[in-house]
PDB file of C-alpha atoms in Angstrom:
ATOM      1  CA  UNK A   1     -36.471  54.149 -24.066  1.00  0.00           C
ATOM      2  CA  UNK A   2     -36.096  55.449 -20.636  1.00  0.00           C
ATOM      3  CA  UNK A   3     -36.445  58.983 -21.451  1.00  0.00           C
ATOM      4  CA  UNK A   4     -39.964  57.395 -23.312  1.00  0.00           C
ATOM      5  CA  UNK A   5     -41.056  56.212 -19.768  1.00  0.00           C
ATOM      6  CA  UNK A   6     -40.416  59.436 -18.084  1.00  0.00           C
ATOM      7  CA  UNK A   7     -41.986  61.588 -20.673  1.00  0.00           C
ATOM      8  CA  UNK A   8     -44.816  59.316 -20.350  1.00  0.00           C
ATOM      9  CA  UNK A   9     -44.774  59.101 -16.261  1.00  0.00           C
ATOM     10  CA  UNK A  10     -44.597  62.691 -16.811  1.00  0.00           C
ATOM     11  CA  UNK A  11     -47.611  63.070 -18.979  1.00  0.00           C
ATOM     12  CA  UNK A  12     -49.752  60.863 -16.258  1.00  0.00           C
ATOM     13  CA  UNK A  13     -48.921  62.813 -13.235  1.00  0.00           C
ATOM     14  CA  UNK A  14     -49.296  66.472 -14.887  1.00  0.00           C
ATOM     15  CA  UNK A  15     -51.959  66.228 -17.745  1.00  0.00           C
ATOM     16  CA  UNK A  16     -54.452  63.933 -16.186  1.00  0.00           C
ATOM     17  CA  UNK A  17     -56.112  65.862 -13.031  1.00  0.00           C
ATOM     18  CA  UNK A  18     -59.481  64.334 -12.328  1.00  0.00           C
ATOM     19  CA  UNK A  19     -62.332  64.920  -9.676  1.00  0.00           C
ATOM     20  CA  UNK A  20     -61.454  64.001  -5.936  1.00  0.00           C
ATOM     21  CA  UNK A  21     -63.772  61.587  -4.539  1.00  0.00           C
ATOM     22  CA  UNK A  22     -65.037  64.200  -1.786  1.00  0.00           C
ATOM     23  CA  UNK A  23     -64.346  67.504  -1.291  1.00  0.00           C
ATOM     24  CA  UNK A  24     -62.443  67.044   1.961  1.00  0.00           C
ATOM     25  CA  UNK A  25     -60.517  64.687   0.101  1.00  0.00           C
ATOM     26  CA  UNK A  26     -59.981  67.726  -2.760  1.00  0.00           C
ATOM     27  CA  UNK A  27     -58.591  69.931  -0.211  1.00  0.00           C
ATOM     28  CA  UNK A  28     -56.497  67.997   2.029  1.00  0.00           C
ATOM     29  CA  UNK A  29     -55.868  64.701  -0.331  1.00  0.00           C
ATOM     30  CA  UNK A  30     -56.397  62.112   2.818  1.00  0.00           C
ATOM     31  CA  UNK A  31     -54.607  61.127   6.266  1.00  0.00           C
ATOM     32  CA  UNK A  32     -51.808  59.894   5.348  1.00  0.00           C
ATOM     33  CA  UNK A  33     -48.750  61.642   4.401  1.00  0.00           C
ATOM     34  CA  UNK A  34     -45.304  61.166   3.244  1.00  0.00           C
ATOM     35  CA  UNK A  35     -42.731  64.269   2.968  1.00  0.00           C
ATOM     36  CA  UNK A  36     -39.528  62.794   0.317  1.00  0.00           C
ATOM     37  CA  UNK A  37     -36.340  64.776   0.319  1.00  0.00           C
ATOM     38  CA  UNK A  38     -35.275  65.851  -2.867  1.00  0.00           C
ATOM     39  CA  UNK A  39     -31.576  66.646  -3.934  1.00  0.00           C
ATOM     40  CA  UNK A  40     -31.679  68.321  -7.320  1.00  0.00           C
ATOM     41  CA  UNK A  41     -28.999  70.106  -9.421  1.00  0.00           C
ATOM     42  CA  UNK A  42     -25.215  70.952  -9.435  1.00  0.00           C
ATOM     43  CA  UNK A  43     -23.279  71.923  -6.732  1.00  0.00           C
ATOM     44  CA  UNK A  44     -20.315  73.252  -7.897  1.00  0.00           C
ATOM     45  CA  UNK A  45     -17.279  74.722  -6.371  1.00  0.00           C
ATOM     46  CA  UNK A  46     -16.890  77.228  -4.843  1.00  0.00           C
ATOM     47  CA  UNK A  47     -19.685  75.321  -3.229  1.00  0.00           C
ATOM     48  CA  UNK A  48     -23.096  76.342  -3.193  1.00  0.00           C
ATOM     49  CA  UNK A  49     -24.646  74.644  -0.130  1.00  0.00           C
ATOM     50  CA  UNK A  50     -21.594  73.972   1.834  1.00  0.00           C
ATOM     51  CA  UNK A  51     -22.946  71.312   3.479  1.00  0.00           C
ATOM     52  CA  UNK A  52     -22.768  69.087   0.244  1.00  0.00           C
ATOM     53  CA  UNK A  53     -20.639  68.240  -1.761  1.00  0.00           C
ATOM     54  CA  UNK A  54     -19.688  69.174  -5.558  1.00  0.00           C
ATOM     55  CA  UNK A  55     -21.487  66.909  -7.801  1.00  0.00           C
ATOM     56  CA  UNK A  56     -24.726  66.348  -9.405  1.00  0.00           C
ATOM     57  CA  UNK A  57     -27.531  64.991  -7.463  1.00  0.00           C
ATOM     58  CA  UNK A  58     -30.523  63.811  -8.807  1.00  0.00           C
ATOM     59  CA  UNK A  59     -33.586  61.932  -7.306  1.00  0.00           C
ATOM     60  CA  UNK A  60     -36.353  60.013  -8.439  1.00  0.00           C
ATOM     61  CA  UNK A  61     -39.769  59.106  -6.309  1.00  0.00           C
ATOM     62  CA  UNK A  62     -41.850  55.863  -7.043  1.00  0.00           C
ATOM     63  CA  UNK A  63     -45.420  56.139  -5.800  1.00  0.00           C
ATOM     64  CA  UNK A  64     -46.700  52.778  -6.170  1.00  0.00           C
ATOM     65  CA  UNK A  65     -50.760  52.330  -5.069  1.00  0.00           C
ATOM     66  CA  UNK A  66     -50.868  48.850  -3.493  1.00  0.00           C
ATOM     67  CA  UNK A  67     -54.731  48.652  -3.320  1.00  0.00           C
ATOM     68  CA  UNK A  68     -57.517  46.768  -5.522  1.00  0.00           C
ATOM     69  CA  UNK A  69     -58.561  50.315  -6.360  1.00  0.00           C
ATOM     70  CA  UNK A  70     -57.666  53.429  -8.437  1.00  0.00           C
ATOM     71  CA  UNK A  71     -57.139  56.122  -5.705  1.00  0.00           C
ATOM     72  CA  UNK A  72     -56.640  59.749  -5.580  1.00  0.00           C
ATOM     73  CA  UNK A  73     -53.564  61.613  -4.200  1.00  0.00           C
ATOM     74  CA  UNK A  74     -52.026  65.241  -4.249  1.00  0.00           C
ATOM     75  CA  UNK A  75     -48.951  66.981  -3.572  1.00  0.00           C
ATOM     76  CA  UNK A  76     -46.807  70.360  -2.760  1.00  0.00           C
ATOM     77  CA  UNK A  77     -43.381  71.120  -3.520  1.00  0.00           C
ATOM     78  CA  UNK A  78     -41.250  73.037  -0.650  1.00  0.00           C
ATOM     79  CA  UNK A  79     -38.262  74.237  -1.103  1.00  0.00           C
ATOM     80  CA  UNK A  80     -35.181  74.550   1.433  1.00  0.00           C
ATOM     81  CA  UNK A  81     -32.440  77.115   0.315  1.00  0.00           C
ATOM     82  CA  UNK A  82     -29.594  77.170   2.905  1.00  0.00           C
ATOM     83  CA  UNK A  83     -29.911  79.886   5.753  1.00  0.00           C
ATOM     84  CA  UNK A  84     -33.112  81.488   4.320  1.00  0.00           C
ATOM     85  CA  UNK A  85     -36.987  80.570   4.638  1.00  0.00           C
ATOM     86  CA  UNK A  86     -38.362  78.757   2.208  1.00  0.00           C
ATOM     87  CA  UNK A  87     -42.043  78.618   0.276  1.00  0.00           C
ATOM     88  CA  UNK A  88     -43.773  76.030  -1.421  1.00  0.00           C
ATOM     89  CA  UNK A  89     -46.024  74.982  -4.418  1.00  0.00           C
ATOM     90  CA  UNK A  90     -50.217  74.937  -3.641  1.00  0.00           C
ATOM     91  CA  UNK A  91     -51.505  71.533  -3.161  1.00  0.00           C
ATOM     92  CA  UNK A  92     -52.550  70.082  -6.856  1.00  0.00           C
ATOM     93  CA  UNK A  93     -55.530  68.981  -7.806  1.00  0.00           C
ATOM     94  CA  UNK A  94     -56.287  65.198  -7.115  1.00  0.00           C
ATOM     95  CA  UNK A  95     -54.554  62.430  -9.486  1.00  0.00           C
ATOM     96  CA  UNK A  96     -55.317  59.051  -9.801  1.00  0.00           C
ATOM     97  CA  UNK A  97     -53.219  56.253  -9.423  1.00  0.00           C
ATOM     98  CA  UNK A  98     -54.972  52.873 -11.089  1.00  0.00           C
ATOM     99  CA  UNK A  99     -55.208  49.935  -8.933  1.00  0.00           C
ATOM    100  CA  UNK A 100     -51.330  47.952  -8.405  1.00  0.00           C
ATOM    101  CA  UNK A 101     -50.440  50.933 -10.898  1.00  0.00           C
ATOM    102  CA  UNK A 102     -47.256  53.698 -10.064  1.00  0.00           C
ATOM    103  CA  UNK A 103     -45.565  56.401 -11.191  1.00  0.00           C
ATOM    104  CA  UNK A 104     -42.506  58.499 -10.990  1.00  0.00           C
ATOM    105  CA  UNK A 105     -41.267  62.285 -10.230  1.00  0.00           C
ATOM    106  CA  UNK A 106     -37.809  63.219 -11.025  1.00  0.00           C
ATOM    107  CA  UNK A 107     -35.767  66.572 -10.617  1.00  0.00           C
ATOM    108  CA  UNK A 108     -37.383  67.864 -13.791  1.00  0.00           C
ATOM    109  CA  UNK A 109     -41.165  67.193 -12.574  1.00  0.00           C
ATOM    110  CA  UNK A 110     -40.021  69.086  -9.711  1.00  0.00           C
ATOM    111  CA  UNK A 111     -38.592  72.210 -11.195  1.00  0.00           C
ATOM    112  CA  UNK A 112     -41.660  72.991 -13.496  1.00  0.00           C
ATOM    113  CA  UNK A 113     -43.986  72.921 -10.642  1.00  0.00           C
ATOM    114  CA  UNK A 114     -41.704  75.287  -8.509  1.00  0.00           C
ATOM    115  CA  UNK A 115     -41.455  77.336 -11.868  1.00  0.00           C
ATOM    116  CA  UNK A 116     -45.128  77.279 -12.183  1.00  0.00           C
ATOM    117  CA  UNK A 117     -45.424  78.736  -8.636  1.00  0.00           C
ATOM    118  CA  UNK A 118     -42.447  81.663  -9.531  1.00  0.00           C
ATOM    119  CA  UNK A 119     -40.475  79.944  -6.655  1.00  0.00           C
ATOM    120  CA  UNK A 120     -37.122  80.902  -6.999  1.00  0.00           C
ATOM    121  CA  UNK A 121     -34.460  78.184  -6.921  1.00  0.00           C
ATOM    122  CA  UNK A 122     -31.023  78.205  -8.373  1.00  0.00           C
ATOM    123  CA  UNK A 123     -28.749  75.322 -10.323  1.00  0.00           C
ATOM    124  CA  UNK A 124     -28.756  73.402  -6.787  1.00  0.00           C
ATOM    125  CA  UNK A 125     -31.968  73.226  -4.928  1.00  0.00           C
ATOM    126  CA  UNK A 126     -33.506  70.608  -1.816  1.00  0.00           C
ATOM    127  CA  UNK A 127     -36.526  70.516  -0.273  1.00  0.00           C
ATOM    128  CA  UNK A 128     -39.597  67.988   0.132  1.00  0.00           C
ATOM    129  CA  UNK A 129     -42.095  66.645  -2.002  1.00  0.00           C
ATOM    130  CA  UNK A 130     -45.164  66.144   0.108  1.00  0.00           C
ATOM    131  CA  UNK A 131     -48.193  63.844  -0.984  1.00  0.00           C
ATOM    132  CA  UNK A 132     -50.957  63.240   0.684  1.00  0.00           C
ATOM    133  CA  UNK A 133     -53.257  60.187   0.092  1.00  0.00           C
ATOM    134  CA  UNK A 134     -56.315  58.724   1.675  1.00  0.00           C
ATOM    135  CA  UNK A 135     -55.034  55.301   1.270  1.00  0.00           C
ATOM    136  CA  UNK A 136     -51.412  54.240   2.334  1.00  0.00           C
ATOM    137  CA  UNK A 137     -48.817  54.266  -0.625  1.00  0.00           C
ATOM    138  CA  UNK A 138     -45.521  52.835  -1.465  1.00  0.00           C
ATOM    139  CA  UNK A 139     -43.115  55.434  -1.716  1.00  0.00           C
ATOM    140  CA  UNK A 140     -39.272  55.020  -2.370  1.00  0.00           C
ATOM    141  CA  UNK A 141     -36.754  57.846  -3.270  1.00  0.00           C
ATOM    142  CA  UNK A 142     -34.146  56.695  -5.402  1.00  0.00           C
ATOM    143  CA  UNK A 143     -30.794  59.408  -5.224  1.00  0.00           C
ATOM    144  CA  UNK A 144     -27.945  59.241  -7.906  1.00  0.00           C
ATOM    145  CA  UNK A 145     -24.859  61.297  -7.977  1.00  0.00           C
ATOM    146  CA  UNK A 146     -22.539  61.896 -10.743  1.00  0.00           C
ATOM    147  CA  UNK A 147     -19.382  64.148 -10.346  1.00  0.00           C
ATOM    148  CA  UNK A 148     -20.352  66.196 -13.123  1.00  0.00           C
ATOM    149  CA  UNK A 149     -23.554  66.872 -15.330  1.00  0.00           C
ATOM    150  CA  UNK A 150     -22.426  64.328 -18.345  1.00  0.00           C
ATOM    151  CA  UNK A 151     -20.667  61.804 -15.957  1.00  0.00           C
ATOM    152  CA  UNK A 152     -21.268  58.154 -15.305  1.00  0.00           C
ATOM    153  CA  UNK A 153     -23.351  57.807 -12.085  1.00  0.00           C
ATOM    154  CA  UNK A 154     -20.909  57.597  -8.997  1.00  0.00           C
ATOM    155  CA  UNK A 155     -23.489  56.507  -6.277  1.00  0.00           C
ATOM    156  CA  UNK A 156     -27.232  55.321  -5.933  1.00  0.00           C
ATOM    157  CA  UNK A 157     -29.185  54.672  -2.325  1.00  0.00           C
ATOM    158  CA  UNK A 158     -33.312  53.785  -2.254  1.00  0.00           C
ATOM    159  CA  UNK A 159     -34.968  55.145   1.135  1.00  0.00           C
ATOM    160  CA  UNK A 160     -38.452  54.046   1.751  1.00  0.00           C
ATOM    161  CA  UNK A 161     -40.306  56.757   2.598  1.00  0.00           C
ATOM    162  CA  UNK A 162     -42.732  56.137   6.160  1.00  0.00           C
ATOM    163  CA  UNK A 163     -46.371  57.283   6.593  1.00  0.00           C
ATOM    164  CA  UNK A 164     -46.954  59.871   8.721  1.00  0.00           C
ATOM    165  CA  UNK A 165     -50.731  60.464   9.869  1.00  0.00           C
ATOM    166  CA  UNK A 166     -52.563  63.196   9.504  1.00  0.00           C
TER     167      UNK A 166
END
């Protein structure tokens, strides 16, 4: 059923661009921002970003839109290999989120919209998933570990992710 719900969350944040409601709004996505760390992949040993450690990390982000209204947002993925410069994805186009409605990106999300952009990232990758939003958000990253790819989940932490202002 899960998997259901992701495929779904999936569908709703990929398939369903639709017009901003300006066009400042369609090239910026708003004034206020939020930048979520991402920990995707498996580290394994020897390690391959020695400044974590082998495992499986996954993350999760739930955008929730708090307001009476549907409201538009966009996004970028950057990417942070260890000891080199990284790129990142072009904004998207606008996406609604209904009014009191949310959604979800996960690890997978992520990778096909780095793919999409032929940015490079191996089997363990970090960076930031930046949205942008005209109205303020709620936006949590949820982070799992597992010690290896088929293992039970060893930890979970939520961080609530601050606005920043544009």
């Amino acid at each position: 059923m899960r998997q259901g719900i992701k495929l779904y969350a999936a569908a709703a944040l990929f398939v369903l661009p639709l017009a901003a409601a300006t066009p400042a709004a369609a090239q910026s996505g708003g004034r206020n921002e939020y930048a979520v760390k991402y920990v995707c992949g498996t580290n394994v040993r020897p390690t391959l970003s020695p400044a974590v450690a082998p495992g499986t990390y996954y993350t999760a982000i739930n955008v929730h839109n708090p307001s009476g209204e549907a409201v538009p947002f966009v996004y970028k993925v950057v990417i942070a290999p260890s000891g080199a410069p990284g790129g990142h994805t072009p904004l998207t186009s606008p996406f609604r989120i209904g009014e009191d409605g949310a959604t979800d990106v996960d690890c997978m999300m992520i990778t096909r919209a780095l793919d999409a952009a032929s940015i490079p990232h191996g089997p363990f990758w970090t960076g930031f998933f930046v949205i942008q939003s005209p109205v303020e958000l709620d936006v949590v990253a949820v982070y799992t570990t597992a010690a290896t790819r088929i293992g039970p989940v060893t930890s979970i932490q939520t961080e609530r992710v601050p606005v920043r202002r544009r």
